[in-house]
Amino acid sequence: MTHWLVANPRAGDGERGRDFWLGHLAAAGIQSPVCQAFDQDDWARQVQPGDVVMVAGGDGSVNRGARLCLQREATLAVLPSGTANDFARNLNLPEQPEALCQLIREGPVQQVDVAEFDEQLFLNVAHIGLGTAPVCEADNTSKKRFGRFSYGVGLLRKLSEKRGFHARMQCDKGFVSGRWLSIAIANGAFFGGGNEIPEACANDGQLDLVAVRPRPLLQLLLTFVVLRFTGRSPRRTSTMVHLKGERCSVTTRKPKTVTADGDVATKTPFNVVCRPRSLRVIGRAVVTSAGSA
């Protein structure tokens, strides 16, 4: 079995790069992992079934690592180094680098879901509408200044400018249509830097669709504050709608940009399916979020 290390030098504040993790991995007994980069050619073909691909970066980098592991039947290990690190929250990974590297050396494996669309995948969340704004608004400067809160800062900057868009959403047999500010389809229990989705889990075989209606700025701000500081996403309120299913689709009157795990991915119509427990990841347990408030 080979340990591979792929580090994104631009992730987060840049302090948890390749050298940072090499030192902690060596201390845990993982000596001289094979270091590569996603933009280097051919090395991915050398990854063998059962190898461990350690990804140091944010959720976008982890997404790329997951695709590689699925293709090569390898195991993914996450070294959280980005801004949001929501996938790491789903595994309740240790915050201390020493403890995390020791966990990777021990190698307990969990099977988690993957959300697939258009021959692509996401592990955390896909956004349509206002939720795509932070991808453009949260530049490197704001990420370093506000950390995971930069996504919320970028969102709030745009709230007063948006009147919403019309969409029809369906998850299995449930559907709803209307005007929305933002639609999120989540694969796990967390998105947006720690927002928690009630009764969600990254290995429950279900997708969670959370949609926000156009509302006065104060009401939207209050909803954002509640989500951010309580970790709760109400199932149904006058502001939000929450649907669950193995398959979800979103149709809009005009094509809308879709982002997935923090990167621009495609446009609507958007159809996504959950592939239950298809990805092997290192972790002691998969987190199940609390019930709705």
Coordinates of C-alpha atoms in Angstrom, one line a residue:
M1 CA 0.0 0.0 0.0
T2 CA 1.3 3.4 -1.0
H3 CA 0.5 6.7 0.7
W4 CA 0.1 9.6 -1.7
L5 CA 0.1 13.3 -0.7
V6 CA -1.5 16.0 -2.8
A7 CA -1.4 19.5 -1.3
N8 CA -3.0 22.6 -2.7
P9 CA -0.7 25.5 -1.8
R10 CA -3.4 28.1 -2.4
A11 CA -5.9 26.6 0.1
G12 CA -7.1 28.6 3.1
D13 CA -4.5 30.9 4.6
G14 CA -1.6 28.9 3.0
E15 CA -0.2 27.8 6.4
R16 CA -1.1 24.2 6.1
G17 CA 0.8 23.3 2.9
R18 CA 2.9 20.2 1.9
D19 CA 5.8 20.8 4.3
F20 CA 3.4 21.3 7.2
W21 CA 1.8 18.0 6.7
L22 CA 5.0 16.1 5.8
G23 CA 6.3 16.9 9.3
H24 CA 3.2 15.7 11.1
L25 CA 2.9 12.6 9.0
A26 CA 6.5 11.6 9.6
A27 CA 5.9 12.1 13.4
A28 CA 2.9 9.7 13.1
G29 CA 5.0 7.1 11.3
I30 CA 4.0 7.8 7.7
Q31 CA 7.4 8.3 6.2
S32 CA 8.1 9.7 2.8
P33 CA 4.7 9.6 1.2
V34 CA 4.7 10.1 -2.6
C35 CA 4.0 13.8 -3.2
Q36 CA 2.2 14.8 -6.3
A37 CA -0.1 17.6 -7.6
F38 CA -3.4 17.3 -9.4
D39 CA -2.1 19.3 -12.4
Q40 CA 0.8 16.9 -12.9
D41 CA 0.3 14.2 -15.6
D42 CA 0.2 10.5 -15.5
W43 CA 0.8 9.8 -11.8
A44 CA -2.8 9.1 -11.1
R45 CA -2.5 5.9 -13.3
Q46 CA 0.0 4.6 -10.8
V47 CA -2.5 4.7 -7.9
Q48 CA -3.5 1.1 -7.0
P49 CA -6.6 -0.3 -5.3
G50 CA -6.1 0.0 -1.5
D51 CA -3.7 2.9 -1.7
V52 CA -4.4 6.0 0.4
V53 CA -4.6 9.4 -1.3
M54 CA -4.1 12.1 1.3
V55 CA -5.5 15.5 0.1
A56 CA -4.4 18.7 1.9
G57 CA -6.7 21.5 0.8
G58 CA -10.3 22.7 0.8
D59 CA -13.5 21.0 -0.3
G60 CA -12.7 21.6 -4.0
S61 CA -9.4 19.7 -3.7
V62 CA -11.1 17.0 -1.7
N63 CA -13.6 16.7 -4.5
R64 CA -10.8 16.0 -7.0
G65 CA -9.3 13.5 -4.6
A66 CA -12.6 11.7 -4.3
R67 CA -12.9 11.4 -8.1
L68 CA -9.4 9.9 -8.3
C69 CA -10.2 7.4 -5.5
L70 CA -13.4 6.3 -7.1
Q71 CA -11.6 5.7 -10.4
R72 CA -8.7 3.8 -8.8
E73 CA -10.5 2.1 -6.0
A74 CA -8.3 3.9 -3.5
T75 CA -9.1 5.3 0.0
L76 CA -9.4 9.0 0.6
A77 CA -7.8 10.7 3.6
V78 CA -8.6 14.4 4.2
L79 CA -6.1 16.8 5.7
P80 CA -8.3 19.9 6.2
S81 CA -6.5 23.0 4.9
G82 CA -9.1 25.1 3.3
T83 CA -11.7 27.7 4.3
A84 CA -14.9 25.7 4.9
N85 CA -13.7 22.1 5.3
D86 CA -17.3 20.8 5.4
F87 CA -16.4 17.3 4.3
A88 CA -14.0 16.9 7.2
R89 CA -16.9 17.9 9.6
N90 CA -18.9 15.0 8.2
L91 CA -16.2 12.7 9.5
N92 CA -15.6 14.5 12.8
L93 CA -11.9 14.5 12.1
P94 CA -9.5 15.6 14.9
E95 CA -8.6 19.3 14.7
Q96 CA -5.1 18.6 16.0
P97 CA -2.8 17.7 13.2
E98 CA -0.9 15.2 15.4
A99 CA -4.1 13.3 16.2
L100 CA -5.3 13.4 12.6
C101 CA -2.1 12.0 11.2
Q102 CA -2.1 9.2 13.8
L103 CA -5.7 8.4 12.7
I104 CA -4.6 8.2 9.1
R105 CA -1.7 5.9 10.1
E106 CA -4.2 3.6 11.9
G107 CA -6.5 3.7 8.8
P108 CA -10.1 3.1 10.0
V109 CA -12.4 3.3 6.9
Q110 CA -15.9 4.6 6.5
Q111 CA -18.1 4.3 3.4
V112 CA -19.8 7.6 2.4
D113 CA -22.2 8.7 -0.3
V114 CA -21.4 10.6 -3.4
A115 CA -23.7 12.9 -5.4
E116 CA -23.4 12.4 -9.2
F117 CA -24.5 14.7 -12.0
D118 CA -23.4 15.0 -15.7
E119 CA -20.5 12.6 -15.1
Q120 CA -19.3 14.8 -12.3
L121 CA -19.7 14.6 -8.5
F122 CA -19.9 16.5 -5.3
L123 CA -19.4 15.5 -1.7
N124 CA -20.9 18.5 0.1
V125 CA -23.2 20.8 -1.7
A126 CA -24.4 22.2 -5.1
H127 CA -25.7 25.7 -5.2
I128 CA -28.1 27.5 -7.6
G129 CA -28.9 31.2 -7.4
L130 CA -27.7 33.5 -4.6
G131 CA -25.7 30.6 -3.0
T132 CA -23.3 30.7 -6.0
A133 CA -22.3 34.3 -5.2
P134 CA -19.7 33.4 -2.5
V135 CA -17.7 31.4 -5.0
C136 CA -17.0 34.7 -6.8
E137 CA -17.2 37.1 -3.8
A138 CA -15.0 35.2 -1.3
D139 CA -11.7 36.0 -2.9
N140 CA -8.4 35.1 -1.2
T141 CA -8.2 38.3 0.7
S142 CA -11.6 37.9 2.3
K143 CA -11.0 34.3 3.0
K144 CA -7.9 35.1 5.0
R145 CA -9.7 37.9 6.8
F146 CA -13.0 36.2 7.6
G147 CA -12.1 32.5 7.3
R148 CA -15.2 30.3 6.8
F149 CA -17.4 33.3 7.5
S150 CA -16.3 34.8 4.2
Y151 CA -18.9 32.8 2.4
G152 CA -21.6 34.4 4.5
V153 CA -20.1 37.8 4.1
G154 CA -20.2 37.4 0.3
L155 CA -23.8 36.2 0.5
L156 CA -25.0 39.1 2.6
R157 CA -23.3 41.7 0.2
K158 CA -25.7 40.5 -2.5
L159 CA -28.9 40.0 -0.5
S160 CA -30.4 43.4 -1.2
E161 CA -29.7 43.1 -5.0
K162 CA -31.7 40.0 -5.6
R163 CA -35.4 39.4 -6.2
G164 CA -35.0 35.7 -6.8
F165 CA -35.8 33.4 -9.7
H166 CA -38.5 30.9 -10.6
A167 CA -37.7 27.2 -10.2
R168 CA -39.4 23.8 -9.9
M169 CA -37.7 21.4 -7.5
Q170 CA -38.3 17.7 -7.0
C171 CA -36.9 15.1 -4.7
D172 CA -38.2 11.6 -5.4
K173 CA -42.0 12.0 -5.1
G174 CA -42.0 15.4 -3.4
F175 CA -41.9 18.7 -5.4
V176 CA -42.4 22.4 -5.0
S177 CA -42.3 25.4 -7.3
G178 CA -42.1 29.1 -6.8
R179 CA -39.6 32.0 -6.6
W180 CA -36.3 31.5 -4.7
L181 CA -33.2 33.3 -3.7
S182 CA -31.0 30.2 -3.4
I183 CA -31.3 26.5 -3.7
A184 CA -28.8 24.1 -2.2
I185 CA -28.6 20.3 -2.7
A186 CA -26.4 18.8 0.1
N187 CA -24.9 15.3 0.2
G188 CA -23.9 15.4 3.9
A189 CA -24.7 17.1 7.2
F190 CA -22.8 20.4 6.6
F191 CA -22.4 23.1 4.0
G192 CA -21.3 26.7 3.8
G193 CA -18.6 26.6 6.4
G194 CA -20.5 24.6 9.1
N195 CA -24.2 25.2 8.5
E196 CA -25.9 22.1 9.8
I197 CA -28.8 20.3 8.0
P198 CA -31.3 18.5 10.4
E199 CA -31.3 14.7 10.4
A200 CA -28.7 14.6 7.5
C201 CA -25.7 12.3 7.2
A202 CA -23.1 11.6 4.6
N203 CA -23.9 7.9 4.4
D204 CA -27.7 7.9 4.7
G205 CA -28.3 7.4 1.0
Q206 CA -30.3 10.7 0.8
L207 CA -29.8 14.1 -0.7
D208 CA -31.1 17.2 1.2
L209 CA -32.5 20.1 -0.8
V210 CA -32.7 23.4 1.1
A211 CA -34.3 26.4 -0.7
V212 CA -34.6 30.0 0.5
R213 CA -37.5 32.3 -0.5
P214 CA -37.1 36.0 -1.3
R215 CA -37.8 37.8 2.0
P216 CA -37.0 41.2 3.5
L217 CA -33.4 41.7 4.3
L218 CA -33.8 41.7 8.1
Q219 CA -35.7 38.4 7.9
L220 CA -33.0 36.8 5.7
L221 CA -30.3 38.1 8.0
L222 CA -32.0 36.6 11.0
T223 CA -32.3 33.3 9.3
F224 CA -28.6 33.4 8.4
V225 CA -27.6 34.2 12.0
V226 CA -29.7 31.3 13.3
L227 CA -28.2 28.9 10.8
R228 CA -24.6 30.1 11.5
F229 CA -24.6 30.1 15.3
T230 CA -27.1 27.3 16.1
G231 CA -26.1 24.9 13.3
R232 CA -29.8 24.3 12.6
S233 CA -31.6 24.5 9.3
P234 CA -35.4 24.5 9.8
R235 CA -37.3 21.9 7.8
R236 CA -40.1 24.2 6.8
T237 CA -40.6 27.9 7.6
S238 CA -42.0 30.9 5.8
T239 CA -38.4 31.5 4.6
M240 CA -37.1 28.0 3.9
V241 CA -38.1 24.6 2.4
H242 CA -36.4 21.3 3.0
L243 CA -36.9 18.2 0.8
K244 CA -35.1 14.8 0.9
G245 CA -34.6 12.1 -1.6
E246 CA -32.3 9.8 -3.5
R247 CA -32.7 11.8 -6.7
C248 CA -33.2 15.6 -6.9
S249 CA -33.9 17.9 -9.9
V250 CA -34.1 21.6 -10.4
T251 CA -35.6 23.2 -13.5
T252 CA -35.5 27.0 -14.0
R253 CA -37.1 29.2 -16.7
K254 CA -33.7 30.5 -17.8
P255 CA -30.4 28.6 -17.4
K256 CA -28.8 29.3 -14.0
T257 CA -25.2 28.6 -13.0
V258 CA -24.6 25.7 -10.7
T259 CA -21.6 25.5 -8.4
A260 CA -20.5 22.2 -6.7
D261 CA -18.1 22.0 -3.8
G262 CA -17.1 25.6 -4.4
D263 CA -16.4 25.4 -8.1
V264 CA -18.5 26.4 -11.1
A265 CA -19.9 23.1 -12.5
T266 CA -22.8 23.4 -14.9
K267 CA -26.1 25.1 -15.6
T268 CA -29.7 24.2 -15.0
P269 CA -31.6 22.0 -15.6
F270 CA -29.8 20.2 -12.9
N271 CA -30.4 16.5 -12.1
V272 CA -28.4 14.7 -9.3
V273 CA -28.5 11.2 -7.9
C274 CA -27.0 9.9 -4.6
R275 CA -24.6 6.9 -4.9
P276 CA -24.8 5.3 -1.5
R277 CA -21.6 4.4 0.4
S278 CA -19.5 4.4 -2.8
L279 CA -16.4 6.2 -1.5
R280 CA -13.9 4.8 1.0
V281 CA -12.6 7.5 3.4
I282 CA -10.5 7.4 6.6
G283 CA -12.4 8.3 9.7
R284 CA -13.8 6.7 12.9
A285 CA -17.4 7.6 12.3
V286 CA -19.8 9.6 10.0
V287 CA -21.6 12.4 11.8
T288 CA -25.4 12.5 11.9
S289 CA -26.8 16.0 12.5
A290 CA -29.4 16.8 15.2
G291 CA -33.1 16.9 14.5
S292 CA -34.9 20.0 13.4
A293 CA -35.4 22.8 15.8

